[in-house]
JSON list of C-alpha atoms in Angstrom, two decimals:
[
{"chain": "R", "resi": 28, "resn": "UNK", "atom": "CA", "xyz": [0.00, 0.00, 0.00]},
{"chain": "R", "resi": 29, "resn": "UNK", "atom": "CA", "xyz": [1.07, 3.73, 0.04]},
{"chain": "R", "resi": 30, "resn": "UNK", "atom": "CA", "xyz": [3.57, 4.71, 2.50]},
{"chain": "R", "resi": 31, "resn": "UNK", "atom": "CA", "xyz": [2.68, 7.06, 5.08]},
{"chain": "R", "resi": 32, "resn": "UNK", "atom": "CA", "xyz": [3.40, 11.06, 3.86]},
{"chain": "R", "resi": 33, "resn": "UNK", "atom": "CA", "xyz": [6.97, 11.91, 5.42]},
{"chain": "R", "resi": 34, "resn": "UNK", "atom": "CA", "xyz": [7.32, 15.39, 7.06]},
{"chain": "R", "resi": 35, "resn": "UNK", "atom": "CA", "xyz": [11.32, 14.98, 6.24]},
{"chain": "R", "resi": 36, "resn": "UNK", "atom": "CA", "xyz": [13.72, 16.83, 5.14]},
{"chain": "R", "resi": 37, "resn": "UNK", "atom": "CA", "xyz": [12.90, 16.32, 1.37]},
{"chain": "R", "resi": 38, "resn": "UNK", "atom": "CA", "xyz": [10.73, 19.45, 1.68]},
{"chain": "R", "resi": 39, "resn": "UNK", "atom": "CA", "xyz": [11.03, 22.70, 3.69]},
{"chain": "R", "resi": 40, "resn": "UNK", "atom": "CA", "xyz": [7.07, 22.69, 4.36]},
{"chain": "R", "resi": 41, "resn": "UNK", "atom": "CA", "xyz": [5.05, 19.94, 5.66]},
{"chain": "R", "resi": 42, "resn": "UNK", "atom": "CA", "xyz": [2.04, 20.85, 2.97]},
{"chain": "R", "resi": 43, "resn": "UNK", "atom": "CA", "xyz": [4.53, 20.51, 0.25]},
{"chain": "R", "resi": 44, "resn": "UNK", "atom": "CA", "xyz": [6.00, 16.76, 1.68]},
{"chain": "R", "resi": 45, "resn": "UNK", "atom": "CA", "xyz": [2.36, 15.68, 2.17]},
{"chain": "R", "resi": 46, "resn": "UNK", "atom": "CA", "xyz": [1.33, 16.75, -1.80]},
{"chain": "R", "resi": 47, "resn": "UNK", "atom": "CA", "xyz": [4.69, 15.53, -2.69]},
{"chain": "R", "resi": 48, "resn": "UNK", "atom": "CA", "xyz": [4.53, 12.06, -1.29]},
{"chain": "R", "resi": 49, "resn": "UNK", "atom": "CA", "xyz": [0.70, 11.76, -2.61]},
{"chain": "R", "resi": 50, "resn": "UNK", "atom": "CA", "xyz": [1.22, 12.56, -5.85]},
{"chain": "R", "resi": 51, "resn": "UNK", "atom": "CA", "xyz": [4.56, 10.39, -5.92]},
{"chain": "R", "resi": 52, "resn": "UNK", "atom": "CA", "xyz": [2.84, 7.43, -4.83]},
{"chain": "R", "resi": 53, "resn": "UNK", "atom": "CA", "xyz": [0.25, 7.56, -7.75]},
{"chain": "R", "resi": 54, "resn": "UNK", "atom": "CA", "xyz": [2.34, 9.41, -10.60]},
{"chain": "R", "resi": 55, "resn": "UNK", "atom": "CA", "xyz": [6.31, 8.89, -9.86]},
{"chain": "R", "resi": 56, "resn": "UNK", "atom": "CA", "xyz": [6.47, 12.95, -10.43]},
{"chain": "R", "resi": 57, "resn": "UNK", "atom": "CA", "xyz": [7.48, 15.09, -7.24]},
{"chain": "R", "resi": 58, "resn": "UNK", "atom": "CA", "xyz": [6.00, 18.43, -6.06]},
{"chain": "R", "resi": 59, "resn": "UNK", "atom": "CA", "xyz": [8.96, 19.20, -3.67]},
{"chain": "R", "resi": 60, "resn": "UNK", "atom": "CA", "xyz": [11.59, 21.47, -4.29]},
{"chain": "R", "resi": 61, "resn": "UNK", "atom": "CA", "xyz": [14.84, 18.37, -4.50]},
{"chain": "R", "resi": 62, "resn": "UNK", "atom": "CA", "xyz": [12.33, 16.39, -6.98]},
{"chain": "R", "resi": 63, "resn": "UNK", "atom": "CA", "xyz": [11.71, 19.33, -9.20]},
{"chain": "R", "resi": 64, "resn": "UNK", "atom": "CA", "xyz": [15.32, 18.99, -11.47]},
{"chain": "R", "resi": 65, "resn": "UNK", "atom": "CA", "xyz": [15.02, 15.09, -11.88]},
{"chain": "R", "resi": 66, "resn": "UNK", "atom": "CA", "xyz": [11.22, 15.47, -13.17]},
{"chain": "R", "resi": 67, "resn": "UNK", "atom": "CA", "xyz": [11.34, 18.93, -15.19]},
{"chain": "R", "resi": 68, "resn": "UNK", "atom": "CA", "xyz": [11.85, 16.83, -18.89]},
{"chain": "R", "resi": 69, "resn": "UNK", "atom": "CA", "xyz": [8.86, 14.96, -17.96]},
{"chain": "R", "resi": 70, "resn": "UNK", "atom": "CA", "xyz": [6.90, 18.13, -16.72]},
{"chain": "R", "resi": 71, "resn": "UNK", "atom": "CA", "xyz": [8.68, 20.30, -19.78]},
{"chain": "R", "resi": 72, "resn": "UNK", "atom": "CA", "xyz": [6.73, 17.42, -22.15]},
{"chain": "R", "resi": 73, "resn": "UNK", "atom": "CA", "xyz": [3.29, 17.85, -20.31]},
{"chain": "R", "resi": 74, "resn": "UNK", "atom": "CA", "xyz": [3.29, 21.63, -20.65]},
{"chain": "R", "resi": 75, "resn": "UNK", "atom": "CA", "xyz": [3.71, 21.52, -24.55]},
{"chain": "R", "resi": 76, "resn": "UNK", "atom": "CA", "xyz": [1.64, 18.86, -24.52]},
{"chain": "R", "resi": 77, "resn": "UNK", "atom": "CA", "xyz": [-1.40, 20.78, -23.08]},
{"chain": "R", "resi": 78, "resn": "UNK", "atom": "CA", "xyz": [-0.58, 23.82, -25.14]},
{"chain": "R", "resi": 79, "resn": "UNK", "atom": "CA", "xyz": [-0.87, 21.82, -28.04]},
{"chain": "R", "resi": 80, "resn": "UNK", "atom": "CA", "xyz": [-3.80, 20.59, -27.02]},
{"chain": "R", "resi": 81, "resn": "UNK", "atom": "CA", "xyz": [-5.36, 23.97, -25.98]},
{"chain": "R", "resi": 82, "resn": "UNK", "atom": "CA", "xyz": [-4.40, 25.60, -29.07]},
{"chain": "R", "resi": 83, "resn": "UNK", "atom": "CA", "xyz": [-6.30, 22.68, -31.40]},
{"chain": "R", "resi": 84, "resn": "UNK", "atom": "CA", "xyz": [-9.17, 23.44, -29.39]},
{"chain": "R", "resi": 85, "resn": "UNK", "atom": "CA", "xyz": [-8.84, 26.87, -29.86]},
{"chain": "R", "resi": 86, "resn": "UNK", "atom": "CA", "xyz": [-9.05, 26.64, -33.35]},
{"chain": "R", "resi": 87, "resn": "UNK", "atom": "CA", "xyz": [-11.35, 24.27, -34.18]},
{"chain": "R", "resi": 88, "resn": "UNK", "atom": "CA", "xyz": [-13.62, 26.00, -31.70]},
{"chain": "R", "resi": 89, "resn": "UNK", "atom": "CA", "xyz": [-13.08, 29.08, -33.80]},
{"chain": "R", "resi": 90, "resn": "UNK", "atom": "CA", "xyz": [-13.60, 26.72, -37.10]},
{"chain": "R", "resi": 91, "resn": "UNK", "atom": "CA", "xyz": [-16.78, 25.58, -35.84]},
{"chain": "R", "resi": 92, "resn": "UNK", "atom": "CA", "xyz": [-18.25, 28.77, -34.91]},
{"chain": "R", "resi": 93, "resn": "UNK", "atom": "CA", "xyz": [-17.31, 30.18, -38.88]},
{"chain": "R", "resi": 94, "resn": "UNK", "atom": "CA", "xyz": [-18.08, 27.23, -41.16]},
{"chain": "R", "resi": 95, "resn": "UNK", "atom": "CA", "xyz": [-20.45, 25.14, -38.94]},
{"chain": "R", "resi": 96, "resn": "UNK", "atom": "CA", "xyz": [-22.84, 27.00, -36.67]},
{"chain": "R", "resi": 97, "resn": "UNK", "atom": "CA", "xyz": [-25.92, 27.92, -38.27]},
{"chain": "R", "resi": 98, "resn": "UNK", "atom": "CA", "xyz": [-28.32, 27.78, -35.80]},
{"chain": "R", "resi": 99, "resn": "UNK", "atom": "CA", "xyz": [-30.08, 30.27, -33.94]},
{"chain": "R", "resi": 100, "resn": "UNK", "atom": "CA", "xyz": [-27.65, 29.99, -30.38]},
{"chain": "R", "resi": 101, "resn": "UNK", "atom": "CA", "xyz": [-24.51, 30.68, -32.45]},
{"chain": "R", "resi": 102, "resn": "UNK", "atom": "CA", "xyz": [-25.56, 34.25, -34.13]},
{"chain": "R", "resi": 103, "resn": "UNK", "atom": "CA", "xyz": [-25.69, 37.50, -31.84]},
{"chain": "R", "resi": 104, "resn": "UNK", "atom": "CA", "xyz": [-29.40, 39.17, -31.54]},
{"chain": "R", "resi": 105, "resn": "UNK", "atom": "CA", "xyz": [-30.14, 42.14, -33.72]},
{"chain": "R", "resi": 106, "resn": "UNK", "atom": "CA", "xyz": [-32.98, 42.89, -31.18]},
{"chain": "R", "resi": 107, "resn": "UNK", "atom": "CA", "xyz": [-31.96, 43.15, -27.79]},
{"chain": "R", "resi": 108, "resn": "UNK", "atom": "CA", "xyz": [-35.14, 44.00, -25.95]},
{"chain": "R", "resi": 109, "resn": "UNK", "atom": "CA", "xyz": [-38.06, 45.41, -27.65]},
{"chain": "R", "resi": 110, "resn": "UNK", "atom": "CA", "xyz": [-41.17, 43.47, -28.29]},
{"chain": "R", "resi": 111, "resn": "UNK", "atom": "CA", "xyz": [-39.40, 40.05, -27.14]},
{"chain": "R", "resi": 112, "resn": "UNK", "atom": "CA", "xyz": [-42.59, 38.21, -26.68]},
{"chain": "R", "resi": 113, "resn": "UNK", "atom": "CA", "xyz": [-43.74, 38.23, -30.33]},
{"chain": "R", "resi": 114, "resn": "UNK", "atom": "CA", "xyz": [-42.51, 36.22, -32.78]},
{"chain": "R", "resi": 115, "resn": "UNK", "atom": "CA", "xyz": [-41.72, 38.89, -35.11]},
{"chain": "R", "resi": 116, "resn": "UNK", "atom": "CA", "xyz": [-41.44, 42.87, -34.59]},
{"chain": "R", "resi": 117, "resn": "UNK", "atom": "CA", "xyz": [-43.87, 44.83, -37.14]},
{"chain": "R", "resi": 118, "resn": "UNK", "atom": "CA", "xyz": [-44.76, 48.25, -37.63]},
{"chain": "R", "resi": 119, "resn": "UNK", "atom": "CA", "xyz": [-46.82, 50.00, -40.39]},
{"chain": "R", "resi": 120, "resn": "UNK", "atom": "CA", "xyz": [-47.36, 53.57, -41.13]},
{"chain": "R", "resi": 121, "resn": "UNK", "atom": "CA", "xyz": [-50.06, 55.38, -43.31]},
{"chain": "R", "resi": 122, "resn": "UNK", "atom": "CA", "xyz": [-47.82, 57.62, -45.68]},
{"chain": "R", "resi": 123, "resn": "UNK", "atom": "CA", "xyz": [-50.28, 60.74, -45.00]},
{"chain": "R", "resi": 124, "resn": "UNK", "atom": "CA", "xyz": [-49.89, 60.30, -41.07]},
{"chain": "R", "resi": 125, "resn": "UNK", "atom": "CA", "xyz": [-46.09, 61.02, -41.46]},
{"chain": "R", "resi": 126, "resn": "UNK", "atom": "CA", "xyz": [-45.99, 65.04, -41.64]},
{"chain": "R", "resi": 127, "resn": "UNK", "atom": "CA", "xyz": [-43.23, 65.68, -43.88]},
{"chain": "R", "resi": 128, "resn": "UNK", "atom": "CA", "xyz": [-40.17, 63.86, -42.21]},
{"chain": "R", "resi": 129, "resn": "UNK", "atom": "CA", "xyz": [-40.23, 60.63, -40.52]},
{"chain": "R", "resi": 130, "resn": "UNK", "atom": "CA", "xyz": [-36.92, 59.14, -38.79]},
{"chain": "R", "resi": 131, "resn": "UNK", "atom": "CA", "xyz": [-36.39, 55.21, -37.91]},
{"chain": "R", "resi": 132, "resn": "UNK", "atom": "CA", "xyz": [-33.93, 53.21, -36.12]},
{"chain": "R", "resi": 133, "resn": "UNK", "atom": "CA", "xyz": [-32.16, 50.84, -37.59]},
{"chain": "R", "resi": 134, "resn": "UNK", "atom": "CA", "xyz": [-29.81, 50.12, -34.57]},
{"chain": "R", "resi": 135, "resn": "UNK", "atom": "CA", "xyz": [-32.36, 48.35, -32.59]},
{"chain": "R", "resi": 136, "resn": "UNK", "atom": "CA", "xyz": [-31.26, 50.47, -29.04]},
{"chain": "R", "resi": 137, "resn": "UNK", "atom": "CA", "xyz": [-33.63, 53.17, -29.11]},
{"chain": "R", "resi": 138, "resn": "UNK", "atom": "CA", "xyz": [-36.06, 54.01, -26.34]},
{"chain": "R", "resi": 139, "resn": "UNK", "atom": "CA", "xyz": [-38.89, 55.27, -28.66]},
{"chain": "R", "resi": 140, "resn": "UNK", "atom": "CA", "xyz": [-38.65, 52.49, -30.88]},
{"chain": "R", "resi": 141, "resn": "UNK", "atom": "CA", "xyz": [-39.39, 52.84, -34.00]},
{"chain": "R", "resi": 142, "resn": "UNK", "atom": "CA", "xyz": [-38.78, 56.16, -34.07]},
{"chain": "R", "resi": 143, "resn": "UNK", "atom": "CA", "xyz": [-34.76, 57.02, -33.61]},
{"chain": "R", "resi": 144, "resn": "UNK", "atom": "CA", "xyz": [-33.61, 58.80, -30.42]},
{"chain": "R", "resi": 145, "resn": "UNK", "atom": "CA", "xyz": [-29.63, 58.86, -31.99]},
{"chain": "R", "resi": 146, "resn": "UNK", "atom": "CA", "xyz": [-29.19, 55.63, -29.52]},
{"chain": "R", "resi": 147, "resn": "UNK", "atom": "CA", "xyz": [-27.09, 54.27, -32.88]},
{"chain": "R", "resi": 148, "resn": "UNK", "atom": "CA", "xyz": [-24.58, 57.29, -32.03]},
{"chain": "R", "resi": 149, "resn": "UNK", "atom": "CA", "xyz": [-23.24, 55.11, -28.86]},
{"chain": "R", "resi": 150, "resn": "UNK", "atom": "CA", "xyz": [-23.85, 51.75, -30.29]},
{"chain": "R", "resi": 151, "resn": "UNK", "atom": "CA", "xyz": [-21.27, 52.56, -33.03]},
{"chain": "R", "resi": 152, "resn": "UNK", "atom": "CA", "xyz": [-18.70, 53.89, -30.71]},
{"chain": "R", "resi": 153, "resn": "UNK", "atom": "CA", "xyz": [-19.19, 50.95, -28.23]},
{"chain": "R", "resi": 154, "resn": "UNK", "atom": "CA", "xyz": [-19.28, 48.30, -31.47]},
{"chain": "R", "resi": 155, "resn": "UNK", "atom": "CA", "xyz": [-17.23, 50.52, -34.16]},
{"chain": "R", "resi": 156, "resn": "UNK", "atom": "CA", "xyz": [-20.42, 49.57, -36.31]},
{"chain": "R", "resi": 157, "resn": "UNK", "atom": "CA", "xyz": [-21.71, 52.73, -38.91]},
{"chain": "R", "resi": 158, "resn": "UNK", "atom": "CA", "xyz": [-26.03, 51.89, -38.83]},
{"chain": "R", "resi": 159, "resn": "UNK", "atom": "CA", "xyz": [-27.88, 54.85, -39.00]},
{"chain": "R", "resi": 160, "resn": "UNK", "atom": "CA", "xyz": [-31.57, 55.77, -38.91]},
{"chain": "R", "resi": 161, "resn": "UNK", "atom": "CA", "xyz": [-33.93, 55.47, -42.09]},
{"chain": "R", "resi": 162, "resn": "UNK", "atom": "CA", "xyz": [-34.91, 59.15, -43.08]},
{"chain": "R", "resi": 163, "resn": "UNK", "atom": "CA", "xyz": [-38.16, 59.30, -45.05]},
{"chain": "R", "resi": 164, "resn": "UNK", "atom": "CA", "xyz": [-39.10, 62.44, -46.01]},
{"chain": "R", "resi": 165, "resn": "UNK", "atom": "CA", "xyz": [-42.04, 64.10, -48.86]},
{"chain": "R", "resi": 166, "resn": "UNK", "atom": "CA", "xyz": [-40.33, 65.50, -51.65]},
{"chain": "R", "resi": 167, "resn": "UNK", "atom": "CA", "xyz": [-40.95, 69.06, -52.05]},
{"chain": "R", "resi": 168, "resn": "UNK", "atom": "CA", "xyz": [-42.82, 70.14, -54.46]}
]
């Protein structure tokens, strides 16, 4: 069975000769300052190892989310809040009820939605995006 952990010399702290001794038992590697030279190739090979690893999954992560994900969970919301509960956000306007200049957002962020309130002004400096209201206007005559 495993040896009892040694409080010894092999380690200045007790917390390091009881984690050293566990982890010896099971794995031959050390975690005590004597140990670390004779097991650094071995822990040298684990390290690029794991960044190998992490930088595959990294990228196909990234591959995935391009080329692969074309359901709804994988593309950001237009709409972040207005009218969440219906299935689809519609408005329609009689062209003789708007005066001679109507203005609509287009950014989705304004607090008198439909009509713009220049909320796409900080949206665009916050995203570096360049949406802008829809200006409909009677031609003059």
């Amino acid at each position: 069975g495993p040896a009892a952990p040694s409080f010894g010399p092999r380690c200045g702290l007790p917390v390091l000769s009881v984690l050293g001794q566990s982890v010896s038992d099971t794995t031959g590697l050390f975690l005590c300052s004597t140990c670390w030279s004779e097991n650094f190739g071995e822990t040298a090979e684990w390290i690029a190892a794991a960044s190998v690893a992490v930088g595959a999954a990294a990228f196909g992560y990234l591959a995935y989310k391009k080329f692969l994900c074309k359901d709804k969970g994988c593309k950001a919301m237009v709409n972040p809040h207005i009218q969440k509960d219906n299935p689809k956000v519609v408005h329609a306007f009689d062209m003789e009820d708007l005066g001679d200049k109507a203005v609509y957002c287009r950014c989705w962020r304004s607090k008198k939605f439909p009509l713009c309130d220049g909320s796409h002004t900080k949206h665009n400096e916050e995203t570096g995006d360049n949406v802008g209201p829809l200006i409909i206007k009677r031609k003059e005559a």
